[in-house]
Structure formats: structure tokens, C-alpha cells
Amino acid sequence: MTGLSRGYWCECWTEDLTDATERPPTLHGSFDAYSAPQADRWVAVALRTITPALDPDACDEAWAWLHEGRADTRRALLRSEPCTVTISHGSTRITWTIRPALFLPLAHREAAELPSCAHDFKPHATVSSPR
């Protein structure tokens, strides 16, 4: 596993529960966390940010996770188990997922030479409009 880093892949999805067309959930954000505290903090910050806009039941769900569920989530992440945090606001279900992941570092481009084909491309010529 040379060069690989352990971490967590985090995503935030929403789903319209009243949509008759049964559209798939919509991805709204993703985050690569390099520790369990960083991963659950991403969810906690999002929940704290949106709680003022949530209906009372969803707000209660959010604060329940922040006060009680977060510790369970952190323990599960430390055991390399995937976790899900879900709240329902009206007809919308909001789900945060956190999964253990292995990250492969990208090559650093400053010291690397571009492949020879990179020099085959010419800048786009600007076309002027006829007068």
C-alpha cells in the first residue's frame, strides 16, 4: 500500500420523497477526510449550519445526532465501518454518508515534464465578427 492514505469519503445527498417520477437522489457535496474526527466534523458543521432553516422535527433529529449519535458515528468510523446520518425535512430526506477509503496521491505537476502530445495543441484563434 505504498503511497496510499487511509481516510473517509463523505457525501451529502438529498431525495424528494414526494417526487412521482422517482428521480434518483441528488449529490450536493463531497469531502475527503483524513481522520474520523474530520469526517464527523464535516457532517456536524453542515447540520449546525442548516438547523435554523429546518422544521421542528428535523431540527430535533439534527440535534439528537449532534448530542448523542455523533459519538456512535465516531466509534464506528474508528472501526472502519461506513456510517449514515439522515434527517427528513418536510418532503426532503437529507443523507450524509461516510465510508472508509484509500486515497492515492496525485502526481505533483511542477517537477514533471508534460507528455509530448501536450505541445501538439495550439491556442484557439479568436474569430472576429464580419463588419
Backbone as ProteinMPNN parsed JSONL, in Angstrom:
{"seq_chain_A": "MTGLSRGYWCECWTEDLTDATERPPTLHGSFDAYSAPQADRWVAVALRTITPALDPDACDEAWAWLHEGRADTRRALLRSEPCTVTISHGSTRITWTIRPALFLPLAHREAAELPSCAHDFKPHATVSSPR", "coords_chain_A": {"N_chain_A": [[0.821, -1.186, 0.0], [1.96, 1.232, -0.651], [2.229, 4.692, -0.749], [-0.505, 5.08, -0.513], [-3.16, 6.612, 1.315], [-5.045, 6.3, 4.251], [-8.444, 7.129, 4.849], [-11.577, 8.866, 4.781], [-14.423, 8.917, 2.722], [-16.786, 11.281, 2.151], [-20.169, 12.182, 1.637], [-22.998, 14.212, 0.691], [-26.38, 13.876, 0.218], [-29.591, 14.522, -1.259], [-33.06, 13.719, -1.319], [-36.146, 13.801, -2.899], [-39.079, 13.087, -1.433], [-41.653, 13.135, -2.337], [-41.671, 13.081, -5.034], [-43.105, 12.045, -7.909], [-41.931, 10.987, -10.169], [-39.865, 9.498, -9.353], [-37.103, 10.23, -9.251], [-33.56, 9.783, -9.045], [-31.582, 10.142, -6.003], [-29.99, 13.326, -5.285], [-26.697, 14.43, -5.501], [-25.066, 16.675, -3.415], [-22.712, 17.498, -2.282], [-19.3, 16.621, -1.586], [-16.537, 15.246, 0.237], [-13.194, 14.727, 1.159], [-11.955, 13.231, 3.861], [-9.349, 12.911, 6.229], [-9.274, 11.782, 8.684], [-11.196, 10.247, 11.329], [-12.361, 12.139, 13.171], [-12.32, 14.442, 11.534], [-14.06, 13.685, 9.498], [-16.59, 13.246, 10.812], [-16.903, 15.784, 11.8], [-17.336, 17.272, 9.493], [-19.971, 16.581, 8.835], [-21.211, 17.464, 11.187], [-20.766, 20.273, 11.129], [-22.22, 20.943, 8.831], [-24.831, 20.199, 9.66], [-25.21, 21.907, 11.895], [-25.165, 24.304, 10.541], [-27.461, 24.257, 8.923], [-29.604, 23.89, 10.688], [-31.165, 26.177, 11.659], [-32.925, 26.576, 9.542], [-34.497, 24.359, 9.376], [-37.498, 22.345, 9.807], [-39.324, 21.837, 12.939], [-39.269, 19.016, 13.7], [-37.19, 17.943, 12.103], [-35.114, 19.513, 12.985], [-34.937, 18.607, 15.629], [-34.086, 15.967, 15.086], [-31.579, 16.5, 13.979], [-30.195, 17.74, 16.146], [-30.295, 15.666, 17.964], [-28.552, 13.804, 16.802], [-26.221, 15.343, 16.855], [-25.81, 15.592, 19.619], [-25.964, 12.985, 20.705], [-25.757, 10.859, 18.788], [-23.424, 11.378, 17.38], [-21.111, 10.512, 18.754], [-21.408, 7.743, 18.595], [-21.197, 7.464, 15.832], [-18.538, 8.306, 15.424], [-17.133, 6.286, 16.831], [-17.826, 4.042, 15.258], [-16.634, 4.77, 12.822], [-13.949, 4.709, 13.565], [-13.675, 2.008, 13.78], [-13.576, 1.382, 11.179], [-16.029, 1.244, 9.849], [-18.724, 1.957, 7.628], [-20.859, 4.872, 7.773], [-24.034, 6.485, 8.207], [-25.932, 9.431, 8.271], [-29.079, 10.671, 8.645], [-31.7, 12.962, 8.042], [-35.074, 14.107, 7.942], [-36.72, 16.618, 6.305], [-39.628, 18.089, 5.946], [-40.754, 17.15, 2.835], [-38.321, 16.268, 2.027], [-35.5, 14.225, 2.161], [-32.433, 14.242, 3.735], [-29.228, 13.053, 3.478], [-26.177, 12.135, 4.843], [-23.273, 10.443, 4.026], [-20.577, 8.445, 5.137], [-17.712, 6.82, 4.337], [-15.104, 4.45, 4.812], [-11.989, 4.9, 3.127], [-9.352, 4.527, 0.703], [-6.867, 6.682, -0.296], [-5.212, 7.716, -3.173], [-2.341, 9.466, -3.795], [-2.077, 12.298, -5.947], [0.058, 12.957, -8.754], [2.682, 15.323, -8.524], [2.738, 18.23, -10.388], [4.636, 20.249, -10.948], [7.368, 19.518, -11.045], [7.326, 17.641, -12.972], [7.589, 16.666, -16.375], [5.592, 17.617, -19.107], [3.647, 15.378, -21.165], [4.685, 14.548, -24.531], [2.624, 14.949, -26.399], [1.225, 17.097, -25.381], [2.265, 19.406, -26.41], [1.314, 19.518, -28.95], [-1.061, 20.811, -29.195], [-2.594, 23.81, -30.113], [-3.186, 27.24, -29.205], [-6.564, 28.476, -29.154], [-7.74, 30.228, -31.959], [-8.904, 33.546, -32.193], [-11.942, 34.414, -33.523], [-12.951, 37.017, -35.48], [-15.815, 39.098, -35.745], [-17.694, 39.68, -38.79], [-17.674, 42.844, -40.449]], "CA_chain_A": [[0.0, 0.0, 0.0], [2.843, 2.379, -0.709], [1.642, 5.891, -1.332], [-1.93, 5.205, -0.216], [-3.502, 7.179, 2.623], [-6.372, 5.922, 4.743], [-9.293, 8.253, 5.189], [-13.016, 8.661, 4.675], [-15.089, 9.63, 1.642], [-18.032, 11.796, 2.707], [-21.08, 12.746, 0.638], [-24.299, 14.693, 1.147], [-27.391, 13.602, -0.796], [-30.986, 14.8, -0.921], [-34.041, 12.938, -2.065], [-37.508, 14.322, -2.791], [-39.922, 11.944, -1.093], [-42.968, 13.245, -2.992], [-41.485, 13.12, -6.48], [-43.777, 10.906, -8.546], [-41.093, 10.427, -11.234], [-38.854, 8.667, -8.698], [-35.748, 10.61, -9.636], [-32.542, 9.316, -8.087], [-31.111, 11.184, -5.09], [-29.089, 14.327, -5.856], [-25.474, 14.67, -4.748], [-24.86, 18.102, -3.203], [-21.357, 17.792, -1.87], [-18.454, 15.505, -1.175], [-15.391, 15.712, 1.007], [-12.238, 13.687, 1.516], [-11.475, 13.438, 5.23], [-8.198, 12.059, 6.505], [-9.397, 11.221, 10.027], [-12.587, 10.101, 11.77], [-12.873, 13.412, 13.669], [-12.541, 15.356, 10.417], [-15.243, 13.22, 8.767], [-17.837, 13.541, 11.514], [-16.986, 17.238, 11.924], [-17.935, 17.773, 8.242], [-21.421, 16.425, 8.991], [-21.649, 18.324, 12.289], [-20.792, 21.664, 10.67], [-23.361, 21.07, 7.922], [-26.068, 20.159, 10.449], [-25.334, 23.158, 12.667], [-25.419, 25.396, 9.606], [-28.824, 24.242, 8.375], [-30.667, 23.724, 11.683], [-32.125, 27.279, 11.75], [-33.895, 26.523, 8.444], [-35.231, 23.091, 9.412], [-38.739, 22.283, 10.578], [-39.008, 21.391, 14.304], [-38.901, 17.595, 13.794], [-35.864, 17.766, 11.505], [-34.174, 20.158, 13.906], [-34.755, 17.661, 16.737], [-33.263, 14.861, 14.581], [-30.22, 17.007, 13.817], [-29.579, 17.931, 17.457], [-30.13, 14.342, 18.583], [-27.302, 13.231, 16.299], [-25.109, 16.157, 17.337], [-25.567, 15.381, 21.047], [-25.867, 11.576, 21.1], [-25.359, 9.974, 17.699], [-22.095, 11.678, 16.851], [-20.117, 9.645, 19.407], [-21.558, 6.411, 17.988], [-20.636, 7.566, 14.478], [-17.075, 8.356, 15.541], [-16.646, 4.941, 17.207], [-17.971, 3.169, 14.086], [-15.598, 5.157, 11.854], [-12.664, 4.216, 14.062], [-13.663, 0.566, 13.479], [-13.615, 1.337, 9.703], [-17.38, 0.925, 9.395], [-19.404, 3.091, 6.991], [-21.906, 5.482, 8.597], [-25.02, 7.322, 7.535], [-26.72, 10.335, 9.102], [-30.227, 11.058, 7.821], [-32.797, 13.711, 8.633], [-36.152, 14.394, 6.989], [-37.252, 17.973, 6.425], [-40.781, 18.116, 5.041], [-40.741, 16.05, 1.868], [-36.942, 16.059, 1.596], [-34.611, 13.441, 3.023], [-31.036, 14.655, 3.583], [-28.398, 11.95, 3.97], [-24.721, 12.227, 4.779], [-22.634, 9.132, 4.105], [-19.136, 8.462, 5.41], [-17.188, 5.474, 4.09], [-13.641, 4.344, 4.809], [-11.448, 4.951, 1.771], [-7.916, 4.637, 0.499], [-6.621, 7.758, -1.249], [-3.97, 7.652, -3.93], [-1.915, 10.85, -4.038], [-1.879, 12.685, -7.338], [1.425, 13.347, -9.069], [2.956, 16.751, -8.449], [2.964, 18.618, -11.778], [5.68, 21.244, -11.155], [8.647, 18.918, -11.394], [7.132, 16.658, -14.041], [7.527, 17.193, -17.734], [4.352, 17.253, -19.764], [3.847, 14.423, -22.255], [4.981, 15.222, -25.799], [1.402, 15.338, -27.101], [0.708, 18.357, -24.848], [2.762, 20.507, -27.231], [0.648, 19.461, -30.247], [-2.265, 21.633, -29.182], [-2.36, 25.234, -30.321], [-4.236, 28.068, -28.613], [-7.682, 28.775, -30.037], [-7.689, 31.518, -32.637], [-10.108, 34.331, -31.988], [-12.605, 34.732, -34.785], [-13.597, 38.329, -35.372], [-17.103, 39.147, -36.459], [-17.625, 40.48, -40.007], [-18.18, 44.221, -40.265]], "C_chain_A": [[0.866, 1.25, 0.0], [2.141, 3.547, -1.39], [0.167, 6.076, -1.037], [-2.119, 5.789, 1.177], [-4.893, 6.71, 3.007], [-7.146, 7.179, 5.102], [-10.75, 7.866, 5.026], [-13.557, 9.504, 3.533], [-16.488, 9.992, 2.147], [-18.867, 12.413, 1.59], [-22.35, 13.234, 1.317], [-25.277, 14.577, -0.019], [-28.751, 14.111, -0.315], [-31.877, 13.982, -1.836], [-35.413, 13.544, -1.81], [-38.44, 13.142, -2.581], [-41.292, 11.995, -1.757], [-42.867, 13.221, -4.507], [-42.054, 11.864, -7.127], [-42.915, 10.26, -9.632], [-39.982, 9.539, -10.677], [-37.447, 8.945, -9.223], [-34.761, 10.067, -8.619], [-32.153, 10.461, -7.149], [-30.103, 12.104, -5.785], [-27.892, 14.521, -4.935], [-25.257, 16.176, -4.64], [-23.451, 18.455, -2.775], [-20.618, 16.535, -1.496], [-17.196, 16.081, -0.544], [-14.487, 14.529, 1.299], [-11.642, 14.04, 2.881], [-10.344, 12.463, 5.498], [-8.18, 11.523, 7.926], [-10.886, 11.105, 10.365], [-13.125, 11.412, 12.344], [-13.162, 14.418, 12.551], [-13.812, 14.975, 9.65], [-16.528, 13.568, 9.513], [-18.003, 15.04, 11.75], [-17.618, 17.858, 10.673], [-19.456, 17.689, 8.329], [-21.93, 17.375, 10.07], [-21.738, 19.788, 11.87], [-21.976, 21.889, 9.738], [-24.672, 21.096, 8.699], [-26.26, 21.442, 11.251], [-25.675, 24.332, 11.751], [-26.878, 25.434, 9.155], [-29.925, 24.176, 9.424], [-31.607, 24.921, 11.799], [-33.211, 27.239, 10.667], [-34.763, 25.272, 8.47], [-36.544, 23.214, 10.169], [-38.411, 21.69, 11.953], [-38.6, 19.918, 14.421], [-37.505, 17.338, 13.242], [-34.79, 18.381, 12.394], [-33.893, 19.247, 15.106], [-33.875, 16.487, 16.317], [-31.799, 15.291, 14.498], [-29.523, 17.135, 15.172], [-29.414, 16.613, 18.196], [-28.832, 13.697, 18.101], [-26.116, 14.013, 16.851], [-24.777, 15.861, 18.809], [-25.342, 13.917, 21.42], [-25.298, 10.69, 20.006], [-23.949, 10.187, 17.2], [-21.024, 10.786, 17.465], [-20.187, 8.234, 18.838], [-20.963, 6.392, 16.586], [-19.117, 7.532, 14.532], [-16.512, 6.989, 15.888], [-16.735, 3.983, 16.016], [-16.902, 3.491, 13.04], [-14.228, 4.643, 12.282], [-12.535, 2.705, 13.896], [-13.716, 0.325, 11.966], [-14.962, 0.868, 9.169], [-17.99, 2.146, 8.718], [-20.539, 3.591, 7.886], [-22.814, 6.354, 7.738], [-25.744, 8.157, 8.579], [-27.838, 10.85, 8.208], [-31.211, 11.866, 8.644], [-33.826, 13.953, 7.536], [-36.728, 15.758, 7.306], [-38.401, 18.099, 5.434], [-40.749, 16.899, 4.137], [-39.33, 15.743, 1.351], [-36.177, 15.25, 2.638], [-33.182, 13.879, 2.701], [-30.186, 13.576, 4.238], [-26.927, 12.272, 3.768], [-24.176, 10.811, 4.914], [-21.142, 9.334, 4.347], [-18.656, 7.024, 5.259], [-15.668, 5.481, 4.197], [-13.142, 4.282, 3.363], [-9.931, 4.917, 1.816], [-7.703, 5.688, -0.58], [-5.253, 7.578, -1.88], [-3.53, 9.077, -4.217], [-1.721, 11.098, -5.532], [-0.436, 13.121, -7.538], [1.556, 14.866, -8.995], [3.39, 17.216, -9.835], [4.142, 19.563, -11.968], [6.983, 20.617, -11.633], [8.524, 17.941, -12.566], [7.096, 17.353, -15.401], [6.23, 16.72, -18.364], [4.629, 16.23, -20.857], [4.001, 15.174, -23.583], [3.723, 15.67, -26.54], [0.834, 16.666, -26.592], [1.135, 19.539, -25.702], [2.122, 20.52, -28.616], [-0.565, 20.383, -30.322], [-1.903, 23.104, -29.273], [-3.469, 26.023, -29.634], [-5.335, 28.33, -29.66], [-7.502, 30.134, -30.67], [-8.995, 32.241, -32.405], [-10.675, 34.696, -33.349], [-13.3, 36.068, -34.607], [-14.877, 38.324, -36.19], [-16.967, 40.015, -37.691], [-18.244, 41.863, -39.755], [-19.035, 44.638, -41.408]], "O_chain_A": [[0.494, 2.245, 0.623], [1.544, 3.405, -2.458], [-0.368, 7.155, -1.293], [-1.351, 5.506, 2.097], [-5.81, 6.721, 2.186], [-6.584, 8.16, 5.591], [-11.112, 6.693, 5.12], [-13.192, 10.671, 3.39], [-17.27, 9.118, 2.521], [-18.336, 13.086, 0.706], [-22.733, 12.739, 2.377], [-25.036, 15.111, -1.102], [-29.027, 14.129, 0.884], [-31.507, 13.611, -2.95], [-35.801, 13.774, -0.665], [-38.575, 12.29, -3.459], [-42.02, 11.002, -1.744], [-43.882, 13.331, -5.194], [-41.549, 10.761, -6.919], [-43.141, 9.102, -9.984], [-39.248, 8.904, -11.435], [-36.705, 8.033, -9.588], [-35.103, 9.91, -7.446], [-32.375, 11.627, -7.475], [-29.448, 11.708, -6.749], [-28.051, 14.749, -3.735], [-25.263, 16.879, -5.651], [-23.04, 19.609, -2.899], [-21.215, 15.52, -1.137], [-16.841, 17.24, -0.759], [-14.964, 13.449, 1.648], [-10.918, 15.025, 3.023], [-10.38, 11.319, 5.044], [-7.211, 10.889, 8.344], [-11.725, 11.777, 9.764], [-14.258, 11.777, 12.032], [-14.143, 15.159, 12.62], [-14.553, 15.851, 9.204], [-17.455, 14.122, 8.923], [-19.128, 15.519, 11.886], [-18.347, 18.846, 10.769], [-20.151, 18.627, 7.938], [-22.963, 18.021, 9.892], [-22.698, 20.472, 12.227], [-22.661, 22.907, 9.837], [-25.535, 21.931, 8.426], [-27.358, 21.998, 11.28], [-26.394, 25.247, 12.152], [-27.463, 26.508, 9.02], [-31.089, 24.388, 9.086], [-32.796, 24.7, 12.027], [-34.291, 27.801, 10.85], [-35.679, 25.144, 7.658], [-36.696, 24.061, 11.049], [-37.343, 21.102, 12.129], [-37.676, 19.601, 15.169], [-36.725, 16.6, 13.843], [-33.696, 17.835, 12.536], [-32.75, 19.13, 15.546], [-33.016, 16.05, 17.083], [-30.897, 14.55, 14.892], [-28.387, 16.688, 15.329], [-28.478, 16.462, 18.981], [-28.096, 13.112, 18.895], [-25.119, 13.423, 17.268], [-23.61, 15.876, 19.199], [-24.6, 13.635, 22.361], [-24.438, 9.852, 20.277], [-23.34, 9.269, 16.652], [-20.115, 10.347, 16.76], [-19.156, 7.597, 18.62], [-20.307, 5.426, 16.195], [-18.482, 6.807, 13.767], [-15.514, 6.569, 15.303], [-15.816, 3.196, 15.789], [-16.33, 2.582, 12.439], [-13.44, 4.194, 11.45], [-11.425, 2.174, 13.873], [-13.882, -0.813, 11.526], [-15.026, 0.176, 8.153], [-17.791, 3.266, 9.187], [-21.11, 2.824, 8.661], [-22.415, 6.88, 6.699], [-26.123, 7.657, 9.638], [-27.579, 11.402, 7.138], [-31.524, 11.52, 9.783], [-33.491, 13.998, 6.352], [-37.166, 16.021, 8.426], [-38.18, 18.203, 4.228], [-40.722, 15.761, 4.606], [-39.171, 15.041, 0.353], [-36.205, 15.553, 3.83], [-32.774, 13.886, 1.539], [-30.391, 13.227, 5.401], [-26.492, 12.632, 2.674], [-24.573, 10.068, 5.813], [-20.532, 10.269, 3.829], [-19.124, 6.123, 5.955], [-15.016, 6.413, 3.725], [-13.785, 3.693, 2.494], [-9.313, 5.235, 2.832], [-8.289, 5.6, -1.659], [-4.265, 7.319, -1.194], [-4.284, 9.833, -4.83], [-1.264, 10.227, -6.272], [0.213, 13.598, -6.607], [0.636, 15.595, -9.364], [4.323, 16.649, -10.404], [4.625, 19.674, -13.095], [7.628, 21.145, -12.539], [9.536, 17.473, -13.088], [6.627, 18.483, -15.531], [5.817, 15.575, -18.183], [5.723, 16.21, -21.421], [3.509, 16.291, -23.736], [3.757, 16.679, -27.244], [0.045, 17.301, -27.291], [0.454, 20.565, -25.726], [2.364, 21.448, -29.389], [-1.038, 20.695, -31.415], [-1.003, 23.576, -28.579], [-4.584, 25.521, -29.497], [-5.078, 28.394, -30.862], [-7.147, 31.096, -29.987], [-10.065, 31.633, -32.416], [-9.971, 35.221, -34.212], [-14.126, 36.242, -33.711], [-14.99, 37.626, -37.197], [-16.214, 40.99, -37.674], [-19.183, 42.022, -38.976], [-19.543, 45.759, -41.423]]}, "name": "protein", "num_of_chains": 1, "seq": "MTGLSRGYWCECWTEDLTDATERPPTLHGSFDAYSAPQADRWVAVALRTITPALDPDACDEAWAWLHEGRADTRRALLRSEPCTVTISHGSTRITWTIRPALFLPLAHREAAELPSCAHDFKPHATVSSPR"}
